[in-house]
């Protein structure tokens, strides 16, 4: 007989895979208090703010306390090793850990679920907290959406900056940033004021470390601007990962709040990366920071130069206003630029080359300048359009890809959106 599952029940990690040192580090991170124990053998922990005083050192692990929110956890230290009878670990080490995890699952302390989640979903923890008007624990629908959208934009900005620093990215490094986001896990949403994400380690470490460095750089640059009126600190902060996209994400997260903070905690199993504090301080922003952040966002957008490139791509759209003369083409970029597609204006001869390459399923190569206006989606001063020879199998694949959704050649030559 099928029984519906309770989706509110936390998932217990496998005790065999739980490192007691990691569990202890998470308890400390979430404010649990150590209440004695036997050094080298076990430690006892109670939830934040608990008034519990354990009287019996031999009490059962995980016994609920009388206040309804406290739980006494016994966490073994060390692991038993084969052939090592002098090892401080318990023979029933796994059973003791399992009892501690079960006690966490049954605890009414809010942080207990967060500890379990961090054990189940290991990685660097990123937490956004916004001070927003609430009715009870409820917030307006749009407020919750702003938190999610702002956090997403912030992670995408950090992923781009981890690959290459720039004041404005536009469409550059979009696939790379989207690939990183697919690896990020999101914890249970608490109203619309708190959001937690977990970035993989070590794959996501360049992004999380870049994010922390960039947030600290943005905070320092805002302080400098508010104290002196100068924007020079924002220019220097580009090397730290600060950019137009990060500034826009901060504006979105701060606007309509009384303040916002981002806190990052390193994976206890991996430890902090080199050059970073083991417990970084949260980075806070307030509504008074908005003018500086908005000015920086506009400054980055205005000052980022165009980029010389030599792009190889397949023609996915052609357009010209008359049967003769030049026209514009859209290329799906294969190499030469970190964008998905670019639009190129060509003279009549080069337009014909691009059209014939499209018909026979060949990519073209063209040189020009990738303009920052419009998000680096337009190639100007285009020269040297030439077809690129590919083997027969690759040519067939490109033809199927290009014409799979196009019924006629006239459809491919339709208006450019």
mmCIF file of C-alpha atoms in Angstrom:
data_model
loop_
_atom_site.group_PDB
_atom_site.id
_atom_site.type_symbol
_atom_site.label_atom_id
_atom_site.label_comp_id
_atom_site.label_asym_id
_atom_site.label_seq_id
_atom_site.Cartn_x
_atom_site.Cartn_y
_atom_site.Cartn_z
ATOM 1 C CA UNK A 1 0.000 0.000 0.000
ATOM 2 C CA UNK A 2 1.414 3.388 -1.003
ATOM 3 C CA UNK A 3 1.921 5.883 1.792
ATOM 4 C CA UNK A 4 2.469 9.558 0.984
ATOM 5 C CA UNK A 5 5.802 10.873 2.175
ATOM 6 C CA UNK A 6 6.182 13.917 4.351
ATOM 7 C CA UNK A 7 8.274 16.314 2.316
ATOM 8 C CA UNK A 8 8.906 18.443 5.416
ATOM 9 C CA UNK A 9 11.000 15.717 7.027
ATOM 10 C CA UNK A 10 14.708 16.508 6.692
ATOM 11 C CA UNK A 11 16.870 14.004 4.847
ATOM 12 C CA UNK A 12 19.359 12.298 7.163
ATOM 13 C CA UNK A 13 22.888 11.924 5.782
ATOM 14 C CA UNK A 14 24.551 8.522 5.928
ATOM 15 C CA UNK A 15 26.402 8.298 9.284
ATOM 16 C CA UNK A 16 29.115 6.263 7.556
ATOM 17 C CA UNK A 17 29.939 9.306 5.421
ATOM 18 C CA UNK A 18 29.739 11.975 8.120
ATOM 19 C CA UNK A 19 33.026 13.290 9.474
ATOM 20 C CA UNK A 20 32.612 14.231 13.161
ATOM 21 C CA UNK A 21 34.970 17.175 12.657
ATOM 22 C CA UNK A 22 32.697 18.536 9.914
ATOM 23 C CA UNK A 23 29.597 18.080 12.078
ATOM 24 C CA UNK A 24 31.315 19.856 14.970
ATOM 25 C CA UNK A 25 32.397 22.738 12.700
ATOM 26 C CA UNK A 26 28.807 23.160 11.482
ATOM 27 C CA UNK A 27 27.458 23.166 15.028
ATOM 28 C CA UNK A 28 29.917 25.930 15.914
ATOM 29 C CA UNK A 29 28.983 27.884 12.763
ATOM 30 C CA UNK A 30 25.309 27.812 13.674
ATOM 31 C CA UNK A 31 25.831 28.870 17.261
ATOM 32 C CA UNK A 32 25.506 25.561 19.116
ATOM 33 C CA UNK A 33 27.198 25.510 22.517
ATOM 34 C CA UNK A 34 29.567 22.866 23.790
ATOM 35 C CA UNK A 35 28.514 21.525 27.181
ATOM 36 C CA UNK A 36 31.464 19.410 28.181
ATOM 37 C CA UNK A 37 32.359 15.865 27.195
ATOM 38 C CA UNK A 38 35.503 13.747 27.314
ATOM 39 C CA UNK A 39 38.337 15.334 25.312
ATOM 40 C CA UNK A 40 39.476 13.033 22.543
ATOM 41 C CA UNK A 41 36.396 10.794 22.919
ATOM 42 C CA UNK A 42 33.167 12.772 22.616
ATOM 43 C CA UNK A 43 31.628 16.230 23.042
ATOM 44 C CA UNK A 44 28.144 17.374 24.035
ATOM 45 C CA UNK A 45 26.267 20.208 22.309
ATOM 46 C CA UNK A 46 23.067 22.175 22.911
ATOM 47 C CA UNK A 47 21.219 24.604 20.594
ATOM 48 C CA UNK A 48 21.871 28.358 20.535
ATOM 49 C CA UNK A 49 20.477 30.142 23.569
ATOM 50 C CA UNK A 50 19.621 26.925 25.388
ATOM 51 C CA UNK A 51 19.757 27.113 29.176
ATOM 52 C CA UNK A 52 20.401 23.391 29.418
ATOM 53 C CA UNK A 53 23.027 22.198 31.873
ATOM 54 C CA UNK A 54 23.754 18.553 31.498
ATOM 55 C CA UNK A 55 23.949 16.914 34.898
ATOM 56 C CA UNK A 56 24.574 13.362 33.852
ATOM 57 C CA UNK A 57 27.612 12.725 31.662
ATOM 58 C CA UNK A 58 26.187 9.318 30.849
ATOM 59 C CA UNK A 59 22.780 10.560 29.663
ATOM 60 C CA UNK A 60 21.438 9.281 26.372
ATOM 61 C CA UNK A 61 22.650 11.091 23.277
ATOM 62 C CA UNK A 62 19.965 13.143 21.591
ATOM 63 C CA UNK A 63 17.678 13.329 24.631
ATOM 64 C CA UNK A 64 15.209 16.251 24.255
ATOM 65 C CA UNK A 65 15.326 18.848 26.978
ATOM 66 C CA UNK A 66 12.419 20.269 28.888
ATOM 67 C CA UNK A 67 12.239 23.612 27.071
ATOM 68 C CA UNK A 68 11.011 21.983 23.878
ATOM 69 C CA UNK A 69 13.670 23.569 21.672
ATOM 70 C CA UNK A 70 16.867 22.201 23.161
ATOM 71 C CA UNK A 71 18.547 18.927 22.265
ATOM 72 C CA UNK A 72 21.589 17.362 23.822
ATOM 73 C CA UNK A 73 23.866 15.913 21.151
ATOM 74 C CA UNK A 74 26.692 13.503 21.827
ATOM 75 C CA UNK A 75 29.218 13.716 18.986
ATOM 76 C CA UNK A 76 32.044 11.143 18.976
ATOM 77 C CA UNK A 77 35.532 12.354 18.186
ATOM 78 C CA UNK A 78 37.876 10.403 15.979
ATOM 79 C CA UNK A 79 37.115 7.257 14.026
ATOM 80 C CA UNK A 80 37.987 3.673 15.045
ATOM 81 C CA UNK A 81 40.699 2.201 12.865
ATOM 82 C CA UNK A 82 41.311 -1.438 12.145
ATOM 83 C CA UNK A 83 44.030 -2.933 14.288
ATOM 84 C CA UNK A 84 44.200 0.204 16.483
ATOM 85 C CA UNK A 85 42.675 -0.693 19.854
ATOM 86 C CA UNK A 86 44.216 2.435 21.370
ATOM 87 C CA UNK A 87 42.410 4.740 18.938
ATOM 88 C CA UNK A 88 40.157 7.153 20.853
ATOM 89 C CA UNK A 89 37.177 6.422 18.600
ATOM 90 C CA UNK A 90 34.264 4.297 19.787
ATOM 91 C CA UNK A 91 33.617 0.861 18.363
ATOM 92 C CA UNK A 92 29.981 1.929 17.886
ATOM 93 C CA UNK A 93 31.078 5.212 16.317
ATOM 94 C CA UNK A 94 28.550 5.004 13.465
ATOM 95 C CA UNK A 95 25.657 4.234 15.816
ATOM 96 C CA UNK A 96 26.494 7.245 17.978
ATOM 97 C CA UNK A 97 26.656 9.521 14.944
ATOM 98 C CA UNK A 98 23.342 8.141 13.713
ATOM 99 C CA UNK A 99 21.722 8.935 17.066
ATOM 100 C CA UNK A 100 23.110 12.482 16.960
ATOM 101 C CA UNK A 101 21.754 13.001 13.429
ATOM 102 C CA UNK A 102 18.347 11.644 14.424
ATOM 103 C CA UNK A 103 18.297 14.019 17.396
ATOM 104 C CA UNK A 104 19.046 16.919 15.049
ATOM 105 C CA UNK A 105 16.162 15.882 12.798
ATOM 106 C CA UNK A 106 13.791 15.860 15.784
ATOM 107 C CA UNK A 107 15.036 19.096 17.285
ATOM 108 C CA UNK A 108 12.778 22.142 17.163
ATOM 109 C CA UNK A 109 15.803 24.449 16.896
ATOM 110 C CA UNK A 110 15.750 26.150 13.449
ATOM 111 C CA UNK A 111 19.511 25.745 13.076
ATOM 112 C CA UNK A 112 19.248 21.950 13.421
ATOM 113 C CA UNK A 113 17.741 21.628 9.942
ATOM 114 C CA UNK A 114 20.428 23.912 8.527
ATOM 115 C CA UNK A 115 23.173 21.731 10.013
ATOM 116 C CA UNK A 116 21.606 18.618 8.488
ATOM 117 C CA UNK A 117 21.239 20.324 5.123
ATOM 118 C CA UNK A 118 24.897 21.388 5.119
ATOM 119 C CA UNK A 119 25.916 17.772 5.866
ATOM 120 C CA UNK A 120 23.693 16.420 3.090
ATOM 121 C CA UNK A 121 24.643 19.098 0.556
ATOM 122 C CA UNK A 122 28.338 19.804 1.100
ATOM 123 C CA UNK A 123 29.853 22.913 -0.421
ATOM 124 C CA UNK A 124 30.558 26.561 0.208
ATOM 125 C CA UNK A 125 27.477 28.179 1.734
ATOM 126 C CA UNK A 126 26.286 31.571 0.445
ATOM 127 C CA UNK A 127 23.506 33.274 2.364
ATOM 128 C CA UNK A 128 21.564 36.400 1.435
ATOM 129 C CA UNK A 129 19.567 38.165 4.137
ATOM 130 C CA UNK A 130 17.360 41.212 3.521
ATOM 131 C CA UNK A 131 15.619 43.398 6.064
ATOM 132 C CA UNK A 132 12.196 43.817 4.459
ATOM 133 C CA UNK A 133 8.747 44.723 5.806
ATOM 134 C CA UNK A 134 6.892 41.578 6.887
ATOM 135 C CA UNK A 135 3.472 40.627 8.139
ATOM 136 C CA UNK A 136 4.313 37.806 10.490
ATOM 137 C CA UNK A 137 6.777 35.747 8.408
ATOM 138 C CA UNK A 138 5.097 36.665 5.112
ATOM 139 C CA UNK A 139 6.435 39.132 2.544
ATOM 140 C CA UNK A 140 4.987 40.481 -0.730
ATOM 141 C CA UNK A 141 5.331 38.140 -3.697
ATOM 142 C CA UNK A 142 7.478 40.631 -5.605
ATOM 143 C CA UNK A 143 9.878 40.920 -2.660
ATOM 144 C CA UNK A 144 10.561 37.180 -2.724
ATOM 145 C CA UNK A 145 11.113 37.310 -6.496
ATOM 146 C CA UNK A 146 13.563 40.198 -6.126
ATOM 147 C CA UNK A 147 15.649 38.187 -3.667
ATOM 148 C CA UNK A 148 15.881 35.190 -5.956
ATOM 149 C CA UNK A 149 16.576 37.259 -9.080
ATOM 150 C CA UNK A 150 19.182 39.408 -7.329
ATOM 151 C CA UNK A 151 21.001 36.383 -5.899
ATOM 152 C CA UNK A 152 21.007 34.709 -9.322
ATOM 153 C CA UNK A 153 22.398 37.841 -10.991
ATOM 154 C CA UNK A 154 25.103 38.088 -8.326
ATOM 155 C CA UNK A 155 26.249 34.495 -8.863
ATOM 156 C CA UNK A 156 26.300 34.951 -12.645
ATOM 157 C CA UNK A 157 28.396 38.111 -12.255
ATOM 158 C CA UNK A 158 30.872 36.305 -9.995
ATOM 159 C CA UNK A 159 31.107 33.364 -12.412
ATOM 160 C CA UNK A 160 31.955 35.732 -15.263
ATOM 161 C CA UNK A 161 34.510 37.649 -13.182
ATOM 162 C CA UNK A 162 36.154 34.386 -12.083
ATOM 163 C CA UNK A 163 36.943 33.718 -15.743
ATOM 164 C CA UNK A 164 38.019 37.248 -16.714
ATOM 165 C CA UNK A 165 37.749 40.602 -14.970
ATOM 166 C CA UNK A 166 35.946 43.403 -16.806
ATOM 167 C CA UNK A 167 33.843 46.415 -15.974
ATOM 168 C CA UNK A 168 30.970 45.199 -18.154
ATOM 169 C CA UNK A 169 30.349 41.712 -19.552
ATOM 170 C CA UNK A 170 27.067 41.917 -21.429
ATOM 171 C CA UNK A 171 26.678 38.545 -23.155
ATOM 172 C CA UNK A 172 30.307 37.536 -22.704
ATOM 173 C CA UNK A 173 30.974 34.295 -20.784
ATOM 174 C CA UNK A 174 27.244 33.639 -20.604
ATOM 175 C CA UNK A 175 27.459 29.860 -21.241
ATOM 176 C CA UNK A 176 30.240 29.497 -18.663
ATOM 177 C CA UNK A 177 28.239 31.366 -16.015
ATOM 178 C CA UNK A 178 25.076 29.396 -16.788
ATOM 179 C CA UNK A 179 27.048 26.151 -16.475
ATOM 180 C CA UNK A 180 28.204 27.152 -13.006
ATOM 181 C CA UNK A 181 24.676 28.019 -11.929
ATOM 182 C CA UNK A 182 23.485 24.534 -12.905
ATOM 183 C CA UNK A 183 25.813 23.107 -10.225
ATOM 184 C CA UNK A 184 24.526 25.366 -7.436
ATOM 185 C CA UNK A 185 21.973 23.944 -5.014
ATOM 186 C CA UNK A 186 19.398 26.089 -3.229
ATOM 187 C CA UNK A 187 18.322 25.424 0.345
ATOM 188 C CA UNK A 188 14.736 25.667 1.614
ATOM 189 C CA UNK A 189 13.403 29.193 1.119
ATOM 190 C CA UNK A 190 12.583 31.039 4.348
ATOM 191 C CA UNK A 191 9.959 33.640 3.460
ATOM 192 C CA UNK A 192 11.288 36.271 1.066
ATOM 193 C CA UNK A 193 14.033 37.674 3.254
ATOM 194 C CA UNK A 194 16.510 34.776 3.478
ATOM 195 C CA UNK A 195 18.046 32.561 0.797
ATOM 196 C CA UNK A 196 20.857 30.008 1.060
ATOM 197 C CA UNK A 197 22.817 28.430 -1.799
ATOM 198 C CA UNK A 198 25.564 25.810 -1.864
ATOM 199 C CA UNK A 199 28.356 26.000 -4.440
ATOM 200 C CA UNK A 200 30.297 22.817 -5.263
ATOM 201 C CA UNK A 201 33.826 22.314 -3.966
ATOM 202 C CA UNK A 202 36.365 22.391 -5.513
ATOM 203 C CA UNK A 203 34.673 23.099 -8.871
ATOM 204 C CA UNK A 204 32.959 26.264 -7.671
ATOM 205 C CA UNK A 205 35.766 27.590 -5.496
ATOM 206 C CA UNK A 206 37.031 30.140 -8.058
ATOM 207 C CA UNK A 207 33.529 31.632 -8.184
ATOM 208 C CA UNK A 208 32.855 31.725 -4.439
ATOM 209 C CA UNK A 209 36.265 33.212 -3.683
ATOM 210 C CA UNK A 210 35.797 35.778 -6.472
ATOM 211 C CA UNK A 211 32.350 36.629 -5.107
ATOM 212 C CA UNK A 212 33.673 37.307 -1.603
ATOM 213 C CA UNK A 213 36.592 39.352 -2.907
ATOM 214 C CA UNK A 214 34.298 41.358 -5.184
ATOM 215 C CA UNK A 215 31.755 42.061 -2.437
ATOM 216 C CA UNK A 216 34.499 43.279 -0.121
ATOM 217 C CA UNK A 217 35.904 45.403 -2.952
ATOM 218 C CA UNK A 218 32.477 46.890 -3.672
ATOM 219 C CA UNK A 219 31.979 47.664 0.018
ATOM 220 C CA UNK A 220 35.332 49.470 0.208
ATOM 221 C CA UNK A 221 34.640 51.377 -3.022
ATOM 222 C CA UNK A 222 31.237 52.523 -1.759
ATOM 223 C CA UNK A 223 32.781 53.695 1.519
ATOM 224 C CA UNK A 224 35.434 55.636 -0.421
ATOM 225 C CA UNK A 225 32.828 57.259 -2.668
ATOM 226 C CA UNK A 226 30.611 58.251 0.232
ATOM 227 C CA UNK A 227 33.568 59.714 2.122
ATOM 228 C CA UNK A 228 35.283 61.571 -0.744
ATOM 229 C CA UNK A 229 32.807 61.727 -3.632
ATOM 230 C CA UNK A 230 35.393 60.079 -5.914
ATOM 231 C CA UNK A 231 34.734 57.034 -8.098
ATOM 232 C CA UNK A 232 38.364 55.967 -8.549
ATOM 233 C CA UNK A 233 38.017 53.086 -6.097
ATOM 234 C CA UNK A 234 35.417 51.471 -8.356
ATOM 235 C CA UNK A 235 37.912 51.498 -11.229
ATOM 236 C CA UNK A 236 40.515 49.724 -9.096
ATOM 237 C CA UNK A 237 37.885 47.267 -7.821
ATOM 238 C CA UNK A 238 37.427 45.785 -11.313
ATOM 239 C CA UNK A 239 40.536 43.673 -10.693
ATOM 240 C CA UNK A 240 38.754 42.217 -7.642
ATOM 241 C CA UNK A 241 35.709 41.148 -9.686
ATOM 242 C CA UNK A 242 33.486 44.214 -9.262
ATOM 243 C CA UNK A 243 31.554 44.971 -12.454
ATOM 244 C CA UNK A 244 28.376 46.472 -13.857
ATOM 245 C CA UNK A 245 26.493 43.213 -13.375
ATOM 246 C CA UNK A 246 27.498 42.895 -9.715
ATOM 247 C CA UNK A 247 26.571 46.514 -9.011
ATOM 248 C CA UNK A 248 23.178 45.975 -10.652
ATOM 249 C CA UNK A 249 22.600 42.846 -8.557
ATOM 250 C CA UNK A 250 23.413 44.774 -5.382
ATOM 251 C CA UNK A 251 21.060 47.591 -6.365
ATOM 252 C CA UNK A 252 18.270 45.082 -6.958
ATOM 253 C CA UNK A 253 18.848 43.386 -3.605
ATOM 254 C CA UNK A 254 19.150 46.592 -1.548
ATOM 255 C CA UNK A 255 16.312 48.625 -3.074
ATOM 256 C CA UNK A 256 13.113 48.466 -1.035
ATOM 257 C CA UNK A 257 14.877 47.117 2.064
ATOM 258 C CA UNK A 258 16.306 48.490 5.273
ATOM 259 C CA UNK A 259 19.563 46.692 4.529
ATOM 260 C CA UNK A 260 21.027 43.554 2.987
ATOM 261 C CA UNK A 261 23.967 41.292 3.776
ATOM 262 C CA UNK A 262 25.740 38.434 2.063
ATOM 263 C CA UNK A 263 27.521 35.880 4.257
ATOM 264 C CA UNK A 264 29.828 33.181 2.932
ATOM 265 C CA UNK A 265 30.924 30.129 4.915
ATOM 266 C CA UNK A 266 33.518 27.761 3.503
ATOM 267 C CA UNK A 267 32.889 24.049 3.297
ATOM 268 C CA UNK A 268 34.134 22.584 6.618
ATOM 269 C CA UNK A 269 35.453 19.522 4.806
ATOM 270 C CA UNK A 270 37.563 21.570 2.366
ATOM 271 C CA UNK A 271 38.517 24.460 4.640
ATOM 272 C CA UNK A 272 39.112 28.042 3.480
ATOM 273 C CA UNK A 273 41.020 28.767 0.260
ATOM 274 C CA UNK A 274 44.445 30.319 0.552
ATOM 275 C CA UNK A 275 44.488 33.986 1.489
ATOM 276 C CA UNK A 276 40.985 34.052 3.000
ATOM 277 C CA UNK A 277 39.832 34.152 6.594
ATOM 278 C CA UNK A 278 38.401 30.905 7.943
ATOM 279 C CA UNK A 279 35.190 32.714 8.971
ATOM 280 C CA UNK A 280 34.674 35.734 6.685
ATOM 281 C CA UNK A 281 32.610 38.602 8.042
ATOM 282 C CA UNK A 282 29.258 39.182 6.276
ATOM 283 C CA UNK A 283 29.314 42.040 3.769
ATOM 284 C CA UNK A 284 26.499 44.532 4.359
ATOM 285 C CA UNK A 285 24.875 47.192 2.177
ATOM 286 C CA UNK A 286 22.207 49.750 3.077
ATOM 287 C CA UNK A 287 19.833 52.059 1.162
ATOM 288 C CA UNK A 288 22.365 54.872 1.679
ATOM 289 C CA UNK A 289 24.746 52.957 -0.613
ATOM 290 C CA UNK A 290 22.364 52.995 -3.585
ATOM 291 C CA UNK A 291 23.548 56.281 -5.189
ATOM 292 C CA UNK A 292 27.161 55.059 -5.239
ATOM 293 C CA UNK A 293 26.208 51.639 -6.598
ATOM 294 C CA UNK A 294 23.988 53.110 -9.305
ATOM 295 C CA UNK A 295 26.701 55.563 -10.352
ATOM 296 C CA UNK A 296 29.244 52.724 -10.504
ATOM 297 C CA UNK A 297 26.900 50.589 -12.611
ATOM 298 C CA UNK A 298 26.477 53.391 -15.162
ATOM 299 C CA UNK A 299 30.196 54.145 -15.114
ATOM 300 C CA UNK A 300 31.156 50.542 -15.893
ATOM 301 C CA UNK A 301 28.627 50.382 -18.715
ATOM 302 C CA UNK A 302 29.868 53.636 -20.235
ATOM 303 C CA UNK A 303 33.613 53.001 -20.009
ATOM 304 C CA UNK A 304 34.010 49.396 -21.182
ATOM 305 C CA UNK A 305 35.743 49.491 -24.613
ATOM 306 C CA UNK A 306 34.989 47.445 -27.713
ATOM 307 C CA UNK A 307 37.076 44.294 -28.274
ATOM 308 C CA UNK A 308 38.914 43.278 -31.468
ATOM 309 C CA UNK A 309 37.985 39.688 -32.380
ATOM 310 C CA UNK A 310 38.171 37.150 -35.177
ATOM 311 C CA UNK A 311 34.970 35.164 -34.977
ATOM 312 C CA UNK A 312 34.078 31.804 -36.490
ATOM 313 C CA UNK A 313 30.369 31.085 -36.610
ATOM 314 C CA UNK A 314 27.468 29.589 -38.493
ATOM 315 C CA UNK A 315 24.979 31.872 -40.241
ATOM 316 C CA UNK A 316 21.559 31.505 -38.623
ATOM 317 C CA UNK A 317 19.809 34.542 -40.105
ATOM 318 C CA UNK A 318 20.221 36.847 -43.100
ATOM 319 C CA UNK A 319 18.474 40.119 -43.841
ATOM 320 C CA UNK A 320 18.760 42.874 -46.411
ATOM 321 C CA UNK A 321 16.137 45.443 -47.343
ATOM 322 C CA UNK A 322 16.446 45.003 -51.147
ATOM 323 C CA UNK A 323 17.313 42.087 -53.479
ATOM 324 C CA UNK A 324 20.758 43.612 -54.045
ATOM 325 C CA UNK A 325 23.266 45.456 -51.915
ATOM 326 C CA UNK A 326 24.599 44.772 -48.461
ATOM 327 C CA UNK A 327 22.752 43.374 -45.490
ATOM 328 C CA UNK A 328 23.104 42.012 -41.970
ATOM 329 C CA UNK A 329 23.663 38.452 -40.767
ATOM 330 C CA UNK A 330 23.432 36.791 -37.400
ATOM 331 C CA UNK A 331 26.112 34.280 -36.462
ATOM 332 C CA UNK A 332 25.987 31.531 -33.899
ATOM 333 C CA UNK A 333 29.510 31.833 -32.504
ATOM 334 C CA UNK A 334 31.685 28.727 -32.562
ATOM 335 C CA UNK A 335 35.009 30.319 -31.649
ATOM 336 C CA UNK A 336 36.722 33.658 -31.209
ATOM 337 C CA UNK A 337 34.362 35.391 -28.750
ATOM 338 C CA UNK A 338 32.686 34.424 -25.474
ATOM 339 C CA UNK A 339 29.161 35.231 -26.660
ATOM 340 C CA UNK A 340 26.426 33.015 -28.085
ATOM 341 C CA UNK A 341 25.479 35.095 -31.119
ATOM 342 C CA UNK A 342 26.570 38.278 -32.876
ATOM 343 C CA UNK A 343 25.037 40.466 -35.585
ATOM 344 C CA UNK A 344 27.252 41.670 -38.408
ATOM 345 C CA UNK A 345 26.642 44.292 -41.128
ATOM 346 C CA UNK A 346 28.233 43.251 -44.465
ATOM 347 C CA UNK A 347 28.644 44.791 -47.911
ATOM 348 C CA UNK A 348 27.103 43.103 -50.959
ATOM 349 C CA UNK A 349 30.044 40.820 -51.833
ATOM 350 C CA UNK A 350 30.561 39.607 -48.267
ATOM 351 C CA UNK A 351 26.809 39.185 -47.767
ATOM 352 C CA UNK A 352 26.704 36.863 -50.794
ATOM 353 C CA UNK A 353 29.570 34.817 -49.340
ATOM 354 C CA UNK A 354 27.692 34.484 -46.053
ATOM 355 C CA UNK A 355 24.464 33.476 -47.868
ATOM 356 C CA UNK A 356 26.203 30.774 -49.913
ATOM 357 C CA UNK A 357 27.971 29.462 -46.802
ATOM 358 C CA UNK A 358 24.587 29.178 -45.114
ATOM 359 C CA UNK A 359 23.124 27.260 -48.061
ATOM 360 C CA UNK A 360 25.903 24.660 -48.109
ATOM 361 C CA UNK A 361 26.222 24.391 -44.323
ATOM 362 C CA UNK A 362 29.655 25.967 -43.848
ATOM 363 C CA UNK A 363 30.716 28.321 -41.063
ATOM 364 C CA UNK A 364 32.333 31.644 -41.914
ATOM 365 C CA UNK A 365 35.184 33.540 -40.332
ATOM 366 C CA UNK A 366 35.128 37.330 -39.997
ATOM 367 C CA UNK A 367 37.217 39.947 -38.189
ATOM 368 C CA UNK A 368 35.929 43.122 -36.547
ATOM 369 C CA UNK A 369 35.261 44.850 -33.261
ATOM 370 C CA UNK A 370 32.831 43.462 -30.701
ATOM 371 C CA UNK A 371 30.907 46.514 -29.546
ATOM 372 C CA UNK A 372 30.049 46.913 -25.859
ATOM 373 C CA UNK A 373 26.858 48.784 -26.764
ATOM 374 C CA UNK A 374 23.998 46.316 -26.677
ATOM 375 C CA UNK A 375 25.872 43.778 -24.574
ATOM 376 C CA UNK A 376 28.695 42.790 -26.976
ATOM 377 C CA UNK A 377 26.215 41.368 -29.454
ATOM 378 C CA UNK A 378 27.232 43.396 -32.516
ATOM 379 C CA UNK A 379 30.366 43.114 -34.654
ATOM 380 C CA UNK A 380 31.398 46.364 -36.377
ATOM 381 C CA UNK A 381 34.086 47.183 -38.953
ATOM 382 C CA UNK A 382 33.699 43.635 -40.300
ATOM 383 C CA UNK A 383 36.274 42.505 -42.873
ATOM 384 C CA UNK A 384 37.622 39.317 -44.395
ATOM 385 C CA UNK A 385 34.507 37.136 -44.596
ATOM 386 C CA UNK A 386 35.618 33.662 -45.688
ATOM 387 C CA UNK A 387 33.978 30.214 -45.544
ATOM 388 C CA UNK A 388 35.629 27.693 -43.223
ATOM 389 C CA UNK A 389 36.122 24.200 -44.596
ATOM 390 C CA UNK A 390 34.920 21.343 -42.386
ATOM 391 C CA UNK A 391 34.737 17.586 -42.938
ATOM 392 C CA UNK A 392 31.615 16.021 -44.413
ATOM 393 C CA UNK A 393 30.250 14.690 -41.117
ATOM 394 C CA UNK A 394 30.586 18.049 -39.407
ATOM 395 C CA UNK A 395 29.027 19.774 -42.404
ATOM 396 C CA UNK A 396 25.983 17.479 -42.251
ATOM 397 C CA UNK A 397 25.648 18.114 -38.512
ATOM 398 C CA UNK A 398 25.747 21.867 -39.017
ATOM 399 C CA UNK A 399 23.172 21.703 -41.799
ATOM 400 C CA UNK A 400 20.761 19.737 -39.590
ATOM 401 C CA UNK A 401 21.353 22.116 -36.711
ATOM 402 C CA UNK A 402 20.855 25.237 -38.794
ATOM 403 C CA UNK A 403 17.847 24.101 -40.806
ATOM 404 C CA UNK A 404 16.107 21.848 -38.311
ATOM 405 C CA UNK A 405 13.468 24.484 -37.505
ATOM 406 C CA UNK A 406 13.489 26.372 -40.818
ATOM 407 C CA UNK A 407 11.059 25.233 -43.531
ATOM 408 C CA UNK A 408 12.353 27.434 -46.346
ATOM 409 C CA UNK A 409 15.361 29.563 -47.094
ATOM 410 C CA UNK A 410 13.100 32.609 -47.018
ATOM 411 C CA UNK A 411 12.336 31.848 -43.340
ATOM 412 C CA UNK A 412 16.028 31.911 -42.570
ATOM 413 C CA UNK A 413 16.227 35.278 -44.288
ATOM 414 C CA UNK A 414 13.363 36.739 -42.247
ATOM 415 C CA UNK A 415 13.404 39.898 -40.155
ATOM 416 C CA UNK A 416 16.109 40.246 -37.583
ATOM 417 C CA UNK A 417 14.639 40.573 -34.091
#
